[in-house]
PDB file of C-alpha atoms in Angstrom:
ATOM      1  CA  UNK F 700     -76.670 -29.998   8.572  1.00 60.00           C
ATOM      2  CA  UNK F 701     -76.065 -29.731   4.829  1.00 71.00           C
ATOM      3  CA  UNK F 702     -73.105 -27.469   4.100  1.00 90.00           C
ATOM      4  CA  UNK F 703     -73.850 -26.872   0.395  1.00 95.00           C
ATOM      5  CA  UNK F 704     -76.084 -29.424  -1.337  1.00 97.00           C
ATOM      6  CA  UNK F 705     -77.805 -29.314  -4.727  1.00 98.00           C
ATOM      7  CA  UNK F 706     -81.094 -31.255  -4.734  1.00 98.00           C
ATOM      8  CA  UNK F 707     -82.380 -32.210  -8.194  1.00 98.00           C
ATOM      9  CA  UNK F 708     -86.174 -32.328  -8.129  1.00 98.00           C
ATOM     10  CA  UNK F 709     -86.691 -32.616 -11.874  1.00 97.00           C
ATOM     11  CA  UNK F 710     -84.409 -32.792 -14.899  1.00 96.00           C
ATOM     12  CA  UNK F 711     -86.696 -33.461 -17.853  1.00 96.00           C
ATOM     13  CA  UNK F 712     -87.486 -31.046 -20.685  1.00 93.00           C
ATOM     14  CA  UNK F 713     -90.726 -29.618 -22.040  1.00 89.00           C
ATOM     15  CA  UNK F 714     -92.649 -32.772 -22.972  1.00 88.00           C
ATOM     16  CA  UNK F 715     -93.880 -34.638 -19.855  1.00 84.00           C
ATOM     17  CA  UNK F 716     -92.837 -38.271 -19.441  1.00 90.00           C
ATOM     18  CA  UNK F 717     -93.122 -40.918 -16.756  1.00 91.00           C
ATOM     19  CA  UNK F 718     -89.321 -41.034 -16.557  1.00 92.00           C
ATOM     20  CA  UNK F 719     -88.548 -37.441 -15.600  1.00 95.00           C
ATOM     21  CA  UNK F 720     -90.164 -34.447 -13.935  1.00 95.00           C
ATOM     22  CA  UNK F 721     -90.012 -30.877 -15.198  1.00 96.00           C
ATOM     23  CA  UNK F 722     -87.021 -28.786 -14.211  1.00 97.00           C
ATOM     24  CA  UNK F 723     -86.488 -27.717 -10.626  1.00 98.00           C
ATOM     25  CA  UNK F 724     -83.650 -27.698  -8.120  1.00 98.00           C
ATOM     26  CA  UNK F 725     -83.144 -26.642  -4.533  1.00 98.00           C
ATOM     27  CA  UNK F 726     -79.868 -25.489  -3.046  1.00 98.00           C
ATOM     28  CA  UNK F 727     -79.526 -26.245   0.648  1.00 97.00           C
ATOM     29  CA  UNK F 728     -76.863 -24.005   2.158  1.00 95.00           C
ATOM     30  CA  UNK F 729     -76.673 -24.758   5.880  1.00 91.00           C
ATOM     31  CA  UNK F 730     -80.469 -25.247   6.048  1.00 92.00           C
ATOM     32  CA  UNK F 731     -81.259 -22.129   3.997  1.00 95.00           C
ATOM     33  CA  UNK F 732     -83.134 -23.141   0.849  1.00 97.00           C
ATOM     34  CA  UNK F 733     -82.978 -21.487  -2.575  1.00 98.00           C
ATOM     35  CA  UNK F 734     -85.095 -22.840  -5.448  1.00 98.00           C
ATOM     36  CA  UNK F 735     -84.071 -22.694  -9.114  1.00 98.00           C
ATOM     37  CA  UNK F 736     -86.980 -23.056 -11.541  1.00 98.00           C
ATOM     38  CA  UNK F 737     -90.314 -24.576 -10.602  1.00 98.00           C
ATOM     39  CA  UNK F 738     -91.813 -26.912 -13.171  1.00 97.00           C
ATOM     40  CA  UNK F 739     -94.940 -29.001 -12.624  1.00 95.00           C
ATOM     41  CA  UNK F 740     -94.582 -31.572  -9.869  1.00 94.00           C
ATOM     42  CA  UNK F 741     -92.051 -29.567  -7.896  1.00 96.00           C
ATOM     43  CA  UNK F 742     -93.922 -29.459  -4.605  1.00 96.00           C
ATOM     44  CA  UNK F 743     -94.755 -33.177  -4.745  1.00 95.00           C
ATOM     45  CA  UNK F 744     -91.070 -33.924  -5.274  1.00 96.00           C
ATOM     46  CA  UNK F 745     -90.223 -31.684  -2.300  1.00 97.00           C
ATOM     47  CA  UNK F 746     -92.455 -33.940  -0.193  1.00 96.00           C
ATOM     48  CA  UNK F 747     -90.770 -37.067  -1.522  1.00 96.00           C
ATOM     49  CA  UNK F 748     -87.332 -35.670  -0.739  1.00 97.00           C
ATOM     50  CA  UNK F 749     -88.432 -34.411   2.688  1.00 96.00           C
ATOM     51  CA  UNK F 750     -87.478 -30.817   1.908  1.00 96.00           C
ATOM     52  CA  UNK F 751     -88.934 -28.287   4.348  1.00 94.00           C
ATOM     53  CA  UNK F 752     -91.222 -25.767   2.656  1.00 95.00           C
ATOM     54  CA  UNK F 753     -90.775 -23.307   5.519  1.00 92.00           C
ATOM     55  CA  UNK F 754     -87.058 -22.754   4.831  1.00 94.00           C
ATOM     56  CA  UNK F 755     -87.606 -21.533   1.269  1.00 96.00           C
ATOM     57  CA  UNK F 756     -87.326 -17.743   0.867  1.00 96.00           C
ATOM     58  CA  UNK F 757     -86.005 -17.208  -2.670  1.00 98.00           C
ATOM     59  CA  UNK F 758     -87.029 -18.690  -6.042  1.00 98.00           C
ATOM     60  CA  UNK F 759     -84.925 -18.061  -9.168  1.00 98.00           C
ATOM     61  CA  UNK F 760     -86.669 -18.517 -12.529  1.00 98.00           C
ATOM     62  CA  UNK F 761     -84.468 -18.877 -15.603  1.00 98.00           C
ATOM     63  CA  UNK F 762     -87.095 -18.128 -18.256  1.00 98.00           C
ATOM     64  CA  UNK F 763     -90.802 -18.272 -19.019  1.00 97.00           C
ATOM     65  CA  UNK F 764     -91.184 -21.655 -20.659  1.00 97.00           C
ATOM     66  CA  UNK F 765     -93.785 -23.740 -18.883  1.00 95.00           C
ATOM     67  CA  UNK F 766     -91.521 -26.590 -17.865  1.00 96.00           C
ATOM     68  CA  UNK F 767     -89.590 -24.088 -15.747  1.00 97.00           C
ATOM     69  CA  UNK F 768     -92.417 -22.124 -14.108  1.00 97.00           C
ATOM     70  CA  UNK F 769     -95.819 -23.892 -14.305  1.00 97.00           C
ATOM     71  CA  UNK F 770     -95.324 -25.243 -10.772  1.00 96.00           C
ATOM     72  CA  UNK F 771     -95.210 -21.765  -9.219  1.00 96.00           C
ATOM     73  CA  UNK F 772     -98.964 -21.152  -8.721  1.00 95.00           C
ATOM     74  CA  UNK F 773     -99.494 -24.423  -6.862  1.00 95.00           C
ATOM     75  CA  UNK F 774     -96.403 -23.965  -4.706  1.00 96.00           C
ATOM     76  CA  UNK F 775     -97.368 -20.432  -3.687  1.00 96.00           C
ATOM     77  CA  UNK F 776    -100.881 -21.588  -2.815  1.00 95.00           C
ATOM     78  CA  UNK F 777     -99.522 -24.448  -0.710  1.00 95.00           C
ATOM     79  CA  UNK F 778     -97.181 -22.122   1.173  1.00 95.00           C
ATOM     80  CA  UNK F 779    -100.225 -20.040   2.101  1.00 94.00           C
ATOM     81  CA  UNK F 780    -102.128 -23.088   3.360  1.00 94.00           C
ATOM     82  CA  UNK F 781     -99.097 -24.023   5.463  1.00 94.00           C
ATOM     83  CA  UNK F 782     -99.324 -20.660   7.220  1.00 93.00           C
ATOM     84  CA  UNK F 783     -96.269 -18.983   5.797  1.00 94.00           C
ATOM     85  CA  UNK F 784     -95.963 -15.358   6.904  1.00 93.00           C
ATOM     86  CA  UNK F 785     -92.482 -14.292   5.786  1.00 93.00           C
ATOM     87  CA  UNK F 786     -91.756 -12.590   2.470  1.00 96.00           C
ATOM     88  CA  UNK F 787     -91.056 -14.795  -0.560  1.00 97.00           C
ATOM     89  CA  UNK F 788     -88.929 -13.284  -3.335  1.00 98.00           C
ATOM     90  CA  UNK F 789     -89.209 -14.501  -6.931  1.00 98.00           C
ATOM     91  CA  UNK F 790     -86.276 -13.509  -9.144  1.00 98.00           C
ATOM     92  CA  UNK F 791     -86.506 -13.841 -12.908  1.00 98.00           C
ATOM     93  CA  UNK F 792     -87.170 -12.117 -16.242  1.00 97.00           C
ATOM     94  CA  UNK F 793     -89.420  -9.102 -15.829  1.00 95.00           C
ATOM     95  CA  UNK F 794     -92.295 -10.972 -17.515  1.00 95.00           C
ATOM     96  CA  UNK F 795     -92.570 -13.334 -14.543  1.00 96.00           C
ATOM     97  CA  UNK F 796     -94.599 -10.733 -12.639  1.00 96.00           C
ATOM     98  CA  UNK F 797     -96.948 -10.258 -15.622  1.00 95.00           C
ATOM     99  CA  UNK F 798     -97.537 -14.019 -15.605  1.00 94.00           C
ATOM    100  CA  UNK F 799     -98.017 -14.425 -11.861  1.00 95.00           C
ATOM    101  CA  UNK F 800    -100.007 -11.339 -10.763  1.00 94.00           C
ATOM    102  CA  UNK F 801    -103.338 -12.376 -12.402  1.00 94.00           C
ATOM    103  CA  UNK F 802    -102.928 -15.907 -11.006  1.00 92.00           C
ATOM    104  CA  UNK F 803    -102.290 -14.564  -7.519  1.00 92.00           C
ATOM    105  CA  UNK F 804    -105.330 -12.303  -7.816  1.00 92.00           C
ATOM    106  CA  UNK F 805    -107.648 -15.160  -8.830  1.00 91.00           C
ATOM    107  CA  UNK F 806    -106.316 -18.242  -7.045  1.00 86.00           C
ATOM    108  CA  UNK F 807    -104.242 -16.888  -4.163  1.00 83.00           C
ATOM    109  CA  UNK F 808    -106.337 -14.116  -2.660  1.00 84.00           C
ATOM    110  CA  UNK F 809    -105.568 -13.356   0.948  1.00 86.00           C
ATOM    111  CA  UNK F 810    -102.157 -15.006   1.100  1.00 92.00           C
ATOM    112  CA  UNK F 811    -100.754 -14.583   4.624  1.00 94.00           C
ATOM    113  CA  UNK F 812     -97.376 -13.584   3.209  1.00 95.00           C
ATOM    114  CA  UNK F 813     -96.004 -11.122   0.672  1.00 94.00           C
ATOM    115  CA  UNK F 814     -94.736 -12.200  -2.744  1.00 96.00           C
ATOM    116  CA  UNK F 815     -92.124  -9.814  -4.098  1.00 97.00           C
ATOM    117  CA  UNK F 816     -90.808  -9.916  -7.671  1.00 97.00           C
ATOM    118  CA  UNK F 817     -87.233  -8.959  -8.462  1.00 98.00           C
ATOM    119  CA  UNK F 818     -86.725  -8.425 -12.229  1.00 98.00           C
ATOM    120  CA  UNK F 819     -83.477  -9.847 -13.602  1.00 98.00           C
ATOM    121  CA  UNK F 820     -81.696  -8.532 -16.685  1.00 97.00           C
ATOM    122  CA  UNK F 821     -81.132 -11.773 -18.585  1.00 97.00           C
ATOM    123  CA  UNK F 822     -78.654 -10.109 -20.946  1.00 97.00           C
ATOM    124  CA  UNK F 823     -76.072  -9.164 -18.327  1.00 97.00           C
ATOM    125  CA  UNK F 824     -73.893 -10.834 -15.698  1.00 98.00           C
ATOM    126  CA  UNK F 825     -74.876  -9.008 -12.531  1.00 98.00           C
ATOM    127  CA  UNK F 826     -75.577  -9.449  -8.835  1.00 98.00           C
ATOM    128  CA  UNK F 827     -79.174 -10.622  -8.414  1.00 98.00           C
ATOM    129  CA  UNK F 828     -79.384 -11.317  -4.691  1.00 98.00           C
ATOM    130  CA  UNK F 829     -77.154 -11.193  -1.630  1.00 97.00           C
ATOM    131  CA  UNK F 830     -77.672 -12.316   1.938  1.00 95.00           C
ATOM    132  CA  UNK F 831     -75.397 -13.289   4.823  1.00 92.00           C
ATOM    133  CA  UNK F 832     -74.609 -16.677   3.288  1.00 92.00           C
ATOM    134  CA  UNK F 833     -74.076 -16.125  -0.427  1.00 96.00           C
ATOM    135  CA  UNK F 834     -74.259 -13.949  -3.525  1.00 98.00           C
ATOM    136  CA  UNK F 835     -76.253 -14.943  -6.616  1.00 98.00           C
ATOM    137  CA  UNK F 836     -75.338 -13.649 -10.080  1.00 98.00           C
ATOM    138  CA  UNK F 837     -77.124 -13.917 -13.418  1.00 98.00           C
ATOM    139  CA  UNK F 838     -75.476 -15.747 -16.332  1.00 98.00           C
ATOM    140  CA  UNK F 839     -76.714 -14.630 -19.783  1.00 98.00           C
ATOM    141  CA  UNK F 840     -77.767 -17.684 -21.806  1.00 98.00           C
ATOM    142  CA  UNK F 841     -78.653 -18.186 -25.470  1.00 97.00           C
ATOM    143  CA  UNK F 842     -82.224 -19.380 -25.889  1.00 97.00           C
ATOM    144  CA  UNK F 843     -85.325 -18.616 -27.950  1.00 96.00           C
ATOM    145  CA  UNK F 844     -86.638 -16.186 -25.329  1.00 97.00           C
ATOM    146  CA  UNK F 845     -84.898 -14.115 -22.627  1.00 97.00           C
ATOM    147  CA  UNK F 846     -83.160 -16.637 -20.377  1.00 98.00           C
ATOM    148  CA  UNK F 847     -80.425 -16.654 -17.780  1.00 98.00           C
ATOM    149  CA  UNK F 848     -78.605 -19.109 -15.594  1.00 98.00           C
ATOM    150  CA  UNK F 849     -77.509 -18.427 -12.042  1.00 98.00           C
ATOM    151  CA  UNK F 850     -74.167 -18.525 -10.256  1.00 98.00           C
ATOM    152  CA  UNK F 851     -74.327 -19.185  -6.502  1.00 98.00           C
ATOM    153  CA  UNK F 852     -71.211 -18.000  -4.673  1.00 98.00           C
ATOM    154  CA  UNK F 853     -70.825 -18.883  -1.013  1.00 96.00           C
ATOM    155  CA  UNK F 854     -69.392 -16.092   1.131  1.00 92.00           C
ATOM    156  CA  UNK F 855     -66.005 -16.589   2.732  1.00 86.00           C
ATOM    157  CA  UNK F 856     -66.315 -18.076   6.188  1.00 83.00           C
ATOM    158  CA  UNK F 857     -64.429 -16.700   9.170  1.00 81.00           C
ATOM    159  CA  UNK F 858     -61.061 -18.221  10.078  1.00 84.00           C
ATOM    160  CA  UNK F 859     -60.871 -20.933  12.752  1.00 89.00           C
ATOM    161  CA  UNK F 860     -59.416 -19.977  16.112  1.00 90.00           C
ATOM    162  CA  UNK F 861     -56.436 -22.061  17.303  1.00 89.00           C
ATOM    163  CA  UNK F 862     -57.516 -22.421  20.902  1.00 91.00           C
ATOM    164  CA  UNK F 863     -54.077 -23.454  22.182  1.00 91.00           C
ATOM    165  CA  UNK F 864     -52.534 -20.257  20.805  1.00 89.00           C
ATOM    166  CA  UNK F 865     -55.218 -17.873  22.053  1.00 90.00           C
ATOM    167  CA  UNK F 866     -54.927 -19.471  25.489  1.00 88.00           C
ATOM    168  CA  UNK F 867     -51.128 -19.181  25.376  1.00 88.00           C
ATOM    169  CA  UNK F 868     -51.289 -15.461  24.567  1.00 87.00           C
ATOM    170  CA  UNK F 869     -54.239 -14.977  26.960  1.00 89.00           C
ATOM    171  CA  UNK F 870     -56.406 -13.367  24.298  1.00 89.00           C
ATOM    172  CA  UNK F 871     -59.574 -11.929  25.910  1.00 90.00           C
ATOM    173  CA  UNK F 872     -62.800 -13.601  24.800  1.00 89.00           C
ATOM    174  CA  UNK F 873     -64.176 -10.240  23.682  1.00 90.00           C
ATOM    175  CA  UNK F 874     -61.454 -10.031  21.002  1.00 89.00           C
ATOM    176  CA  UNK F 875     -61.952 -13.464  19.445  1.00 88.00           C
ATOM    177  CA  UNK F 876     -64.521 -12.241  16.922  1.00 89.00           C
ATOM    178  CA  UNK F 877     -62.149  -9.568  15.611  1.00 90.00           C
ATOM    179  CA  UNK F 878     -59.353 -12.126  15.341  1.00 88.00           C
ATOM    180  CA  UNK F 879     -61.657 -14.459  13.359  1.00 88.00           C
ATOM    181  CA  UNK F 880     -62.141 -11.575  10.940  1.00 85.00           C
ATOM    182  CA  UNK F 881     -58.375 -11.137  10.487  1.00 88.00           C
ATOM    183  CA  UNK F 882     -57.154  -8.806  13.235  1.00 91.00           C
ATOM    184  CA  UNK F 883     -53.744  -9.264  14.877  1.00 92.00           C
ATOM    185  CA  UNK F 884     -53.471  -9.348  18.690  1.00 91.00           C
ATOM    186  CA  UNK F 885     -51.399  -6.866  20.659  1.00 91.00           C
ATOM    187  CA  UNK F 886     -50.345  -8.086  24.091  1.00 90.00           C
ATOM    188  CA  UNK F 887     -50.369  -5.770  27.129  1.00 90.00           C
ATOM    189  CA  UNK F 888     -46.574  -5.545  26.681  1.00 89.00           C
ATOM    190  CA  UNK F 889     -47.018  -4.270  23.106  1.00 89.00           C
ATOM    191  CA  UNK F 890     -45.996  -7.440  21.239  1.00 91.00           C
ATOM    192  CA  UNK F 891     -47.880  -7.897  17.965  1.00 92.00           C
ATOM    193  CA  UNK F 892     -49.056 -11.487  17.514  1.00 90.00           C
ATOM    194  CA  UNK F 893     -49.812 -12.084  13.789  1.00 89.00           C
ATOM    195  CA  UNK F 894     -53.285 -13.338  12.984  1.00 91.00           C
ATOM    196  CA  UNK F 895     -51.796 -16.319  11.109  1.00 90.00           C
ATOM    197  CA  UNK F 896     -50.379 -17.568  14.411  1.00 90.00           C
ATOM    198  CA  UNK F 897     -53.789 -17.522  16.050  1.00 88.00           C
ATOM    199  CA  UNK F 898     -56.048 -18.876  13.304  1.00 89.00           C
ATOM    200  CA  UNK F 899     -56.361 -21.479  10.567  1.00 89.00           C
ATOM    201  CA  UNK F 900     -57.855 -20.445   7.210  1.00 84.00           C
ATOM    202  CA  UNK F 901     -61.490 -21.384   6.653  1.00 82.00           C
ATOM    203  CA  UNK F 902     -62.449 -23.858   3.963  1.00 85.00           C
ATOM    204  CA  UNK F 903     -62.536 -22.016   0.602  1.00 88.00           C
ATOM    205  CA  UNK F 904     -66.059 -20.898  -0.374  1.00 92.00           C
ATOM    206  CA  UNK F 905     -67.978 -23.046  -2.881  1.00 96.00           C
ATOM    207  CA  UNK F 906     -69.494 -21.992  -6.221  1.00 98.00           C
ATOM    208  CA  UNK F 907     -72.331 -23.575  -8.184  1.00 98.00           C
ATOM    209  CA  UNK F 908     -73.411 -22.635 -11.720  1.00 98.00           C
ATOM    210  CA  UNK F 909     -76.814 -23.516 -13.179  1.00 98.00           C
ATOM    211  CA  UNK F 910     -77.118 -23.195 -16.986  1.00 98.00           C
ATOM    212  CA  UNK F 911     -80.423 -24.298 -18.492  1.00 93.00           C
ATOM    213  CA  UNK F 912     -81.791 -23.719 -21.181  1.00 94.00           C
ATOM    214  CA  UNK F 913     -79.177 -22.657 -23.677  1.00 98.00           C
ATOM    215  CA  UNK F 914     -77.580 -23.306 -27.036  1.00 98.00           C
ATOM    216  CA  UNK F 915     -73.828 -23.948 -27.053  1.00 97.00           C
ATOM    217  CA  UNK F 916     -72.468 -20.654 -25.764  1.00 97.00           C
ATOM    218  CA  UNK F 917     -68.748 -20.280 -24.962  1.00 98.00           C
ATOM    219  CA  UNK F 918     -69.431 -16.694 -23.849  1.00 97.00           C
ATOM    220  CA  UNK F 919     -70.484 -18.021 -20.441  1.00 98.00           C
ATOM    221  CA  UNK F 920     -67.072 -19.573 -19.736  1.00 98.00           C
ATOM    222  CA  UNK F 921     -65.556 -16.537 -17.955  1.00 98.00           C
ATOM    223  CA  UNK F 922     -68.529 -16.464 -15.564  1.00 98.00           C
ATOM    224  CA  UNK F 923     -68.284 -20.140 -14.565  1.00 98.00           C
ATOM    225  CA  UNK F 924     -64.506 -20.606 -14.670  1.00 98.00           C
ATOM    226  CA  UNK F 925     -63.402 -23.180 -12.088  1.00 97.00           C
ATOM    227  CA  UNK F 926     -66.750 -23.609 -10.327  1.00 98.00           C
ATOM    228  CA  UNK F 927     -67.078 -26.545  -7.942  1.00 98.00           C
ATOM    229  CA  UNK F 928     -70.158 -27.825  -9.787  1.00 98.00           C
ATOM    230  CA  UNK F 929     -71.738 -26.961 -13.121  1.00 98.00           C
ATOM    231  CA  UNK F 930     -75.238 -28.048 -14.112  1.00 98.00           C
ATOM    232  CA  UNK F 931     -75.530 -27.688 -17.869  1.00 98.00           C
ATOM    233  CA  UNK F 932     -78.459 -28.708 -19.994  1.00 98.00           C
ATOM    234  CA  UNK F 933     -77.872 -31.631 -22.373  1.00 98.00           C
ATOM    235  CA  UNK F 934     -81.194 -31.935 -24.134  1.00 98.00           C
ATOM    236  CA  UNK F 935     -79.918 -33.846 -27.171  1.00 98.00           C
ATOM    237  CA  UNK F 936     -77.359 -36.372 -28.393  1.00 98.00           C
ATOM    238  CA  UNK F 937     -75.043 -35.522 -31.297  1.00 97.00           C
ATOM    239  CA  UNK F 938     -77.261 -37.390 -33.752  1.00 97.00           C
ATOM    240  CA  UNK F 939     -79.867 -34.700 -33.073  1.00 97.00           C
ATOM    241  CA  UNK F 940     -77.461 -31.742 -33.164  1.00 97.00           C
ATOM    242  CA  UNK F 941     -79.465 -29.991 -35.949  1.00 97.00           C
ATOM    243  CA  UNK F 942     -82.547 -30.129 -33.717  1.00 97.00           C
ATOM    244  CA  UNK F 943     -80.510 -28.734 -30.820  1.00 97.00           C
ATOM    245  CA  UNK F 944     -79.392 -25.807 -32.959  1.00 96.00           C
ATOM    246  CA  UNK F 945     -82.924 -25.190 -34.215  1.00 97.00           C
ATOM    247  CA  UNK F 946     -84.405 -25.097 -30.702  1.00 97.00           C
ATOM    248  CA  UNK F 947     -81.471 -23.286 -29.021  1.00 97.00           C
ATOM    249  CA  UNK F 948     -80.532 -26.233 -26.840  1.00 98.00           C
ATOM    250  CA  UNK F 949     -77.252 -28.090 -26.265  1.00 98.00           C
ATOM    251  CA  UNK F 950     -76.020 -31.609 -26.869  1.00 98.00           C
ATOM    252  CA  UNK F 951     -74.314 -33.611 -24.134  1.00 98.00           C
ATOM    253  CA  UNK F 952     -71.021 -33.251 -25.982  1.00 98.00           C
ATOM    254  CA  UNK F 953     -71.421 -29.467 -26.111  1.00 98.00           C
ATOM    255  CA  UNK F 954     -72.195 -29.328 -22.391  1.00 98.00           C
ATOM    256  CA  UNK F 955     -69.015 -31.302 -21.713  1.00 98.00           C
ATOM    257  CA  UNK F 956     -67.003 -28.986 -23.970  1.00 98.00           C
ATOM    258  CA  UNK F 957     -68.174 -25.985 -21.931  1.00 98.00           C
ATOM    259  CA  UNK F 958     -67.206 -27.771 -18.705  1.00 98.00           C
ATOM    260  CA  UNK F 959     -63.789 -28.692 -20.082  1.00 98.00           C
ATOM    261  CA  UNK F 960     -62.987 -25.196 -21.341  1.00 98.00           C
ATOM    262  CA  UNK F 961     -64.151 -23.650 -18.057  1.00 98.00           C
ATOM    263  CA  UNK F 962     -62.070 -26.106 -15.987  1.00 98.00           C
ATOM    264  CA  UNK F 963     -65.016 -26.869 -13.708  1.00 98.00           C
ATOM    265  CA  UNK F 964     -64.481 -29.426 -10.950  1.00 98.00           C
ATOM    266  CA  UNK F 965     -67.679 -31.428 -11.557  1.00 98.00           C
ATOM    267  CA  UNK F 966     -70.275 -31.523 -14.324  1.00 98.00           C
ATOM    268  CA  UNK F 967     -73.856 -32.742 -14.022  1.00 98.00           C
ATOM    269  CA  UNK F 968     -76.127 -32.759 -17.062  1.00 98.00           C
ATOM    270  CA  UNK F 969     -79.910 -32.762 -17.376  1.00 98.00           C
ATOM    271  CA  UNK F 970     -82.973 -31.360 -19.188  1.00 98.00           C
ATOM    272  CA  UNK F 971     -83.239 -34.515 -21.268  1.00 97.00           C
ATOM    273  CA  UNK F 972     -85.424 -34.680 -24.365  1.00 97.00           C
ATOM    274  CA  UNK F 973     -88.363 -37.075 -24.061  1.00 96.00           C
ATOM    275  CA  UNK F 974     -87.106 -38.939 -27.149  1.00 95.00           C
ATOM    276  CA  UNK F 975     -84.383 -40.714 -25.151  1.00 96.00           C
ATOM    277  CA  UNK F 976     -85.652 -43.654 -23.131  1.00 92.00           C
ATOM    278  CA  UNK F 977     -82.051 -44.631 -22.403  1.00 93.00           C
ATOM    279  CA  UNK F 978     -79.577 -41.916 -21.348  1.00 96.00           C
ATOM    280  CA  UNK F 979     -76.382 -43.926 -21.767  1.00 96.00           C
ATOM    281  CA  UNK F 980     -75.748 -42.258 -25.140  1.00 97.00           C
ATOM    282  CA  UNK F 981     -75.687 -38.826 -23.482  1.00 98.00           C
ATOM    283  CA  UNK F 982     -73.371 -40.064 -20.743  1.00 98.00           C
ATOM    284  CA  UNK F 983     -71.005 -41.673 -23.279  1.00 98.00           C
ATOM    285  CA  UNK F 984     -70.802 -38.566 -25.452  1.00 98.00           C
ATOM    286  CA  UNK F 985     -70.175 -36.275 -22.486  1.00 98.00           C
ATOM    287  CA  UNK F 986     -67.578 -38.597 -20.942  1.00 98.00           C
ATOM    288  CA  UNK F 987     -65.540 -38.548 -24.158  1.00 98.00           C
ATOM    289  CA  UNK F 988     -64.933 -34.824 -23.582  1.00 98.00           C
ATOM    290  CA  UNK F 989     -65.321 -34.503 -19.799  1.00 98.00           C
ATOM    291  CA  UNK F 990     -64.707 -37.869 -18.062  1.00 98.00           C
ATOM    292  CA  UNK F 991     -66.803 -38.448 -14.950  1.00 97.00           C
ATOM    293  CA  UNK F 992     -69.824 -36.454 -16.108  1.00 98.00           C
ATOM    294  CA  UNK F 993     -72.769 -37.044 -13.759  1.00 98.00           C
ATOM    295  CA  UNK F 994     -76.164 -37.939 -15.226  1.00 98.00           C
ATOM    296  CA  UNK F 995     -78.658 -35.877 -13.256  1.00 97.00           C
ATOM    297  CA  UNK F 996     -81.722 -37.719 -11.972  1.00 97.00           C
ATOM    298  CA  UNK F 997     -84.752 -37.000  -9.842  1.00 97.00           C
ATOM    299  CA  UNK F 998     -84.015 -37.306  -6.133  1.00 97.00           C
ATOM    300  CA  UNK F 999     -80.264 -36.865  -6.582  1.00 97.00           C
ATOM    301  CA  UNK F1000     -78.423 -34.814  -3.948  1.00 97.00           C
ATOM    302  CA  UNK F1001     -74.948 -33.552  -4.863  1.00 97.00           C
ATOM    303  CA  UNK F1002     -72.731 -32.132  -2.110  1.00 96.00           C
ATOM    304  CA  UNK F1003     -70.139 -29.523  -3.003  1.00 94.00           C
ATOM    305  CA  UNK F1004     -67.226 -30.922  -1.031  1.00 77.00           C
TER     306      UNK F1004
END
């Protein structure tokens, strides 16, 4: 079972190429799937990567440029043909519902499941979604249209019981759940056994930040400080920095600068411009600022360990 994996389905930018697919990712958190963006080709790539359609319940859209959302109509139709019956929630800028409702009415009549839209304020850092496994927050980005990234924060797991100690103190089975949650144990004689003697701390929760598309924007640093993995767009090389500024995108060097200032543990870059047939220049420029930068690629699976 995947503990916390990021699956990269596509990491190209707006212009289609044979080298990269349009943007989409899937987070697999202990077999619960969360999709980020849904460009063209997303569902085909899910097939290639053997990702189960049935485990997907939430889709997070960063903004309404086609390379981030044109795959939605086909995916929703396919889910209907597969017999899905549980609710699917699409989170994103409020305009996402305006875009999708007419398509659903024409091409997806009679879906066997409900599609619910959750509008996201792209200008604020706020809780977007919460379930038993994680919390998802918006990250305001700087793009030509309303756009936000997403921060996925795993919830703290319960502590691990030290079986030898609970047996020694004859802790009743019915109390183990409370002890996992932090309770001390009081023996029949009135002795207080500290929780730290009965448990080991759980592995610290993981955090993943997704930031695409955006111009260089140091304002996001407080929101992504110290994350286990940052995905940051790197559409251009430094030689095309004027074009990056004009189109509100980032260079690989700028992405690395954000990662360095935020003290993130790992950086992966993507959203490559179609002008680069060879990505080594982006890797080199990022590595000069943040050594060990990962070049994102289709089919890549990154585990947050």
